[in-house]
Amino acid sequence: MENKLYTFNEYGQIEICLKDIMEERGISRNALARAIDTRFEVINKWYHGHVEKIDSDVLARICYVLNCSPGDIIRYTITPKQ
């Protein structure tokens, strides 16, 4: 692997798409927080895509309750070079 400094545009970004899935399933942030036994603030960060570190246990519980996979919630996108 070449030793190179990558810029944001080159390596892409991670998007959290929990809001879309929750709207499809008709579940509120409060209801999801109660269902996975976590604080509203945790779900609110996921809902708005402001997650700094992904807690795999929280992600697993969200997936279980919403009957989805991590790939449905987390998307990796690459910005095309200009």
N, CA and C of each residue as an Amber inpcrd file, in Angstrom:
protein
   246
   0.8410000  -1.1800000   0.0000000   0.0000000   0.0000000   0.0000000
   0.8810000   1.2360000   0.0000000   0.5480000   2.1390000  -0.8630000
   1.3140000   3.3670000  -0.9930000   1.1180000   4.2440000   0.2430000
   2.1890000   4.8390000   0.7430000   2.1210000   5.7400000   1.8830000
   1.6700000   7.1070000   1.3750000   0.3990000   7.4230000   1.5720000
  -0.1780000   8.6330000   1.0100000  -1.1800000   9.2230000   1.9900000
  -1.2430000  10.5240000   2.0560000  -2.2330000  11.2130000   2.8630000
  -3.5060000  11.3480000   2.0320000  -4.6250000  10.8590000   2.5770000
  -5.8920000  10.9200000   1.8580000  -6.7220000  12.0980000   2.3430000
  -7.3670000  12.7640000   1.4180000  -8.2620000  13.8500000   1.7780000
  -9.6750000  13.3050000   1.8880000 -10.5640000  14.0810000   2.4790000
 -11.9530000  13.6750000   2.6710000 -12.5910000  13.2230000   1.3640000
 -12.3690000  13.9530000   0.2940000 -12.9810000  13.6160000  -0.9860000
 -12.5020000  12.2830000  -1.5340000 -11.3020000  11.8610000  -1.1650000
 -10.7580000  10.6280000  -1.7210000 -11.2750000   9.3810000  -1.0170000
 -11.4750000   9.4440000   0.2830000 -11.8490000   8.2150000   0.9730000
 -13.3280000   8.1230000   1.3020000 -14.1190000   9.1370000   1.0460000
 -15.5660000   9.0670000   1.2160000 -16.0150000   9.3510000   2.6350000
 -17.2330000   8.9320000   2.9210000 -17.7850000   9.1860000   4.2390000
 -18.7970000   8.1180000   4.6290000 -19.0750000   8.0600000   5.9160000
 -20.0720000   7.1540000   6.4710000 -21.3320000   7.9670000   6.7550000
 -22.4660000   7.4530000   6.3190000 -23.7440000   8.0970000   6.5870000
 -24.5940000   7.1830000   7.4600000 -25.2680000   7.7690000   8.4350000
 -26.1980000   7.0370000   9.2910000 -27.6030000   7.3420000   8.7850000
 -28.3400000   6.3100000   8.4320000 -29.6540000   6.4800000   7.8120000
 -30.7810000   5.9400000   8.6940000 -30.6270000   6.0240000   9.9930000
 -31.6220000   5.4790000  10.9090000 -32.9680000   6.1890000  10.7650000
 -32.9470000   7.4790000  10.5490000 -34.1870000   8.2600000  10.4350000
 -35.1050000   7.6650000   9.3680000 -34.5570000   7.3360000   8.2130000
 -35.3540000   6.7910000   7.1140000 -36.0260000   5.4770000   7.5080000
 -35.2810000   4.6070000   8.1530000 -35.8110000   3.3010000   8.5390000
 -36.8880000   3.4580000   9.6060000 -36.6460000   4.3480000  10.5640000
 -37.6370000   4.5650000  11.6150000 -38.9370000   5.1150000  11.0330000
 -38.8330000   6.0080000  10.0810000 -40.0360000   6.5570000   9.4490000
 -40.7860000   5.4830000   8.6720000 -40.0530000   4.5950000   7.9710000
 -40.6810000   3.4860000   7.2470000 -41.4160000   2.5580000   8.1980000
 -40.8180000   2.3180000   9.3780000 -41.3970000   1.3820000  10.3420000
 -42.4290000   2.0480000  11.2590000 -42.4890000   3.3810000  11.2280000
 -43.4400000   4.1010000  12.0650000 -43.1310000   4.0380000  13.5500000
 -41.8350000   4.1140000  13.8970000 -41.4340000   4.0540000  15.2980000
 -40.7670000   5.3770000  15.6870000 -41.0990000   5.8570000  16.8620000
 -40.5430000   7.1290000  17.3330000 -39.1990000   6.9020000  18.0160000
 -38.4690000   7.9810000  18.2150000 -37.1900000   7.8980000  18.9170000
 -37.3900000   7.4220000  20.3550000 -38.4520000   7.9100000  21.0080000
 -38.7300000   7.4640000  22.3760000 -39.0230000   5.9680000  22.4230000
 -39.8580000   5.5110000  21.5100000 -40.2190000   4.0960000  21.4840000
 -38.9950000   3.2190000  21.2220000 -38.1330000   3.6350000  20.3000000
 -36.9320000   2.8500000  20.0050000 -35.9860000   2.8460000  21.2010000
 -35.8130000   3.9860000  21.8430000 -34.9450000   4.0550000  23.0170000
 -35.4340000   3.1110000  24.1050000 -36.7400000   3.0960000  24.3400000
 -37.3000000   2.1800000  25.3560000 -37.1080000   0.7260000  24.9340000
 -37.3470000   0.4420000  23.6440000 -37.2710000  -0.9390000  23.1490000
 -35.8650000  -1.5190000  23.2550000 -34.8420000  -0.6800000  23.0810000
 -33.4700000  -1.2070000  23.1450000 -32.7980000  -0.8920000  24.4720000
 -33.5750000  -0.3140000  25.4000000 -33.0910000  -0.0350000  26.7540000
 -31.8660000   0.8790000  26.7460000 -32.0420000   2.0320000  26.1140000
 -30.9790000   3.0430000  26.0960000 -31.6100000   4.4210000  26.2680000
 -30.7790000   5.4070000  26.4330000 -31.2590000   6.7750000  26.6210000
 -31.7290000   7.3780000  25.2980000 -32.6790000   8.2950000  25.3950000
 -33.1940000   9.0090000  24.2270000 -32.0570000   9.7180000  23.4920000
 -31.1260000  10.2990000  24.2380000 -30.0210000  11.0570000  23.6380000
 -29.1810000  10.1900000  22.6990000 -29.0200000   8.9260000  23.0430000
 -28.2540000   8.0080000  22.1920000 -28.9740000   7.8210000  20.8610000
 -30.2690000   7.5350000  20.9340000 -31.0490000   7.3370000  19.7130000
 -31.1390000   8.6310000  18.9220000 -31.2540000   9.7500000  19.5980000
 -31.3440000  11.0420000  18.9180000 -30.0870000  11.3190000  18.0930000
 -28.9210000  10.9670000  18.6250000 -27.6710000  11.1360000  17.8640000
 -27.6710000  10.2500000  16.6190000 -28.0980000   9.0000000  16.7690000
 -28.1830000   8.0980000  15.6220000 -29.2010000   8.6330000  14.6140000
 -30.3300000   9.1040000  15.1080000 -31.4190000   9.6050000  14.2680000
 -30.9550000  10.7690000  13.3940000 -30.1690000  11.6610000  13.9700000
 -29.6850000  12.8320000  13.2410000 -28.3390000  12.5940000  12.5510000
 -27.7830000  11.3880000  12.6670000 -26.5260000  11.0740000  12.0030000
 -25.3140000  11.7090000  12.6550000 -25.3870000  12.0010000  13.9450000
 -24.2800000  12.6380000  14.6620000 -23.5160000  11.6520000  15.5330000
 -23.3890000  10.4290000  15.0850000 -22.6730000   9.3950000  15.8260000
 -21.1800000   9.5620000  15.5780000 -20.4120000   9.6860000  16.6520000
 -18.9620000   9.8280000  16.5110000 -18.2660000   8.4730000  16.5590000
 -18.7490000   7.6030000  17.4290000 -18.1960000   6.2500000  17.5420000
 -19.3530000   5.2730000  17.5190000 -19.2350000   4.2450000  16.7190000
 -20.3190000   3.2810000  16.5820000 -20.1850000   2.2080000  17.6510000
 -21.1810000   2.1430000  18.5140000 -21.2580000   1.1320000  19.5620000
 -21.9450000  -0.0870000  18.9480000 -21.2160000  -1.1730000  18.7760000
 -21.7610000  -2.3470000  18.0950000 -22.9250000  -2.9680000  18.8570000
 -22.9450000  -2.8410000  20.1740000 -24.0580000  -3.3810000  20.9540000
 -25.3320000  -2.5820000  20.6810000 -25.2270000  -1.2720000  20.6600000
 -26.3820000  -0.4210000  20.3480000 -26.8580000  -0.7120000  18.9280000
 -25.9380000  -0.8160000  17.9970000 -26.2940000  -1.1090000  16.6100000
 -27.0060000  -2.4530000  16.5010000 -26.5150000  -3.4620000  17.1970000
 -27.1430000  -4.7850000  17.1610000 -28.5630000  -4.7370000  17.7210000
 -28.7590000  -4.0040000  18.8100000 -30.0990000  -3.9010000  19.4010000
 -31.0470000  -3.1420000  18.4720000 -30.5550000  -2.0820000  17.8350000
 -31.3840000  -1.3360000  16.8750000 -31.8020000  -2.2660000  15.7370000
 -30.8530000  -3.0030000  15.1970000 -31.1420000  -3.9190000  14.0880000
 -32.1580000  -4.9800000  14.4970000 -32.0340000  -5.5020000  15.7050000
 -32.9540000  -6.5310000  16.1930000 -34.3760000  -5.9760000  16.2660000
 -34.5270000  -4.8070000  16.8750000 -35.8550000  -4.2200000  17.0550000
 -36.4670000  -3.7950000  15.7200000 -35.6600000  -3.2300000  14.8320000
 -36.1770000  -2.7600000  13.5480000 -36.1650000  -3.8290000  12.4620000
 -35.6690000  -5.0160000  12.8020000 -35.6030000  -6.1310000  11.8550000
 -34.8910000  -5.7150000  10.5570000 -33.6670000  -5.2240000  10.7300000
 -32.8680000  -4.7960000   9.5840000 -31.4180000  -5.1980000   9.8150000
 -30.5530000  -4.8680000   8.8850000 -29.1340000  -5.1910000   9.0240000
 -28.3360000  -3.8950000   9.2000000 -27.1060000  -3.9920000   9.7080000
 -26.2810000  -2.7850000   9.8500000 -26.1150000  -2.0250000   8.5360000
 -26.0660000  -2.7450000   7.4320000 -25.9290000  -2.1070000   6.1240000
 -27.1310000  -1.2650000   5.7230000 -28.2690000  -1.5180000   6.3460000
 -29.4510000  -0.6960000   6.0920000 -29.3370000   0.6500000   6.8080000
 -28.5870000   0.6700000   7.9080000 -28.4670000   1.8620000   8.7410000
 -27.2160000   2.6650000   8.4020000 -26.1420000   1.9720000   8.0690000
 -24.8560000   2.6210000   7.8180000 -24.5080000   2.4930000   6.3410000
 -24.2330000   3.6210000   5.7040000 -23.8550000   3.6170000   4.2910000
 -22.4920000   4.2650000   4.1210000 -21.7060000   3.6870000   3.2550000
 -20.4020000   4.2430000   2.8860000 -20.5190000   4.8170000   1.4900000
 -20.2020000   6.0900000   1.3400000 -20.2650000   6.7110000   0.0220000
 -18.9140000   7.3370000  -0.3130000 -18.5900000   7.2710000  -1.5890000
 -17.3480000   7.8650000  -2.0850000 -17.7190000   9.0500000  -2.9610000
 -17.0780000  10.1630000  -2.6920000 -17.2800000  11.3560000  -3.5110000
 -16.4100000  11.2030000  -4.7620000 -17.0040000  11.2750000  -5.9540000
 -16.1930000  11.1210000  -7.1710000 -15.1670000  12.2420000  -7.3120000
 -14.0040000  11.8650000  -7.8470000 -12.9520000  12.8710000  -8.1030000
 -13.4080000  13.8150000  -9.1840000 -13.0100000  15.0570000  -9.0360000
 -13.4180000  16.0610000 -10.0130000 -12.3270000  16.3340000 -11.0170000
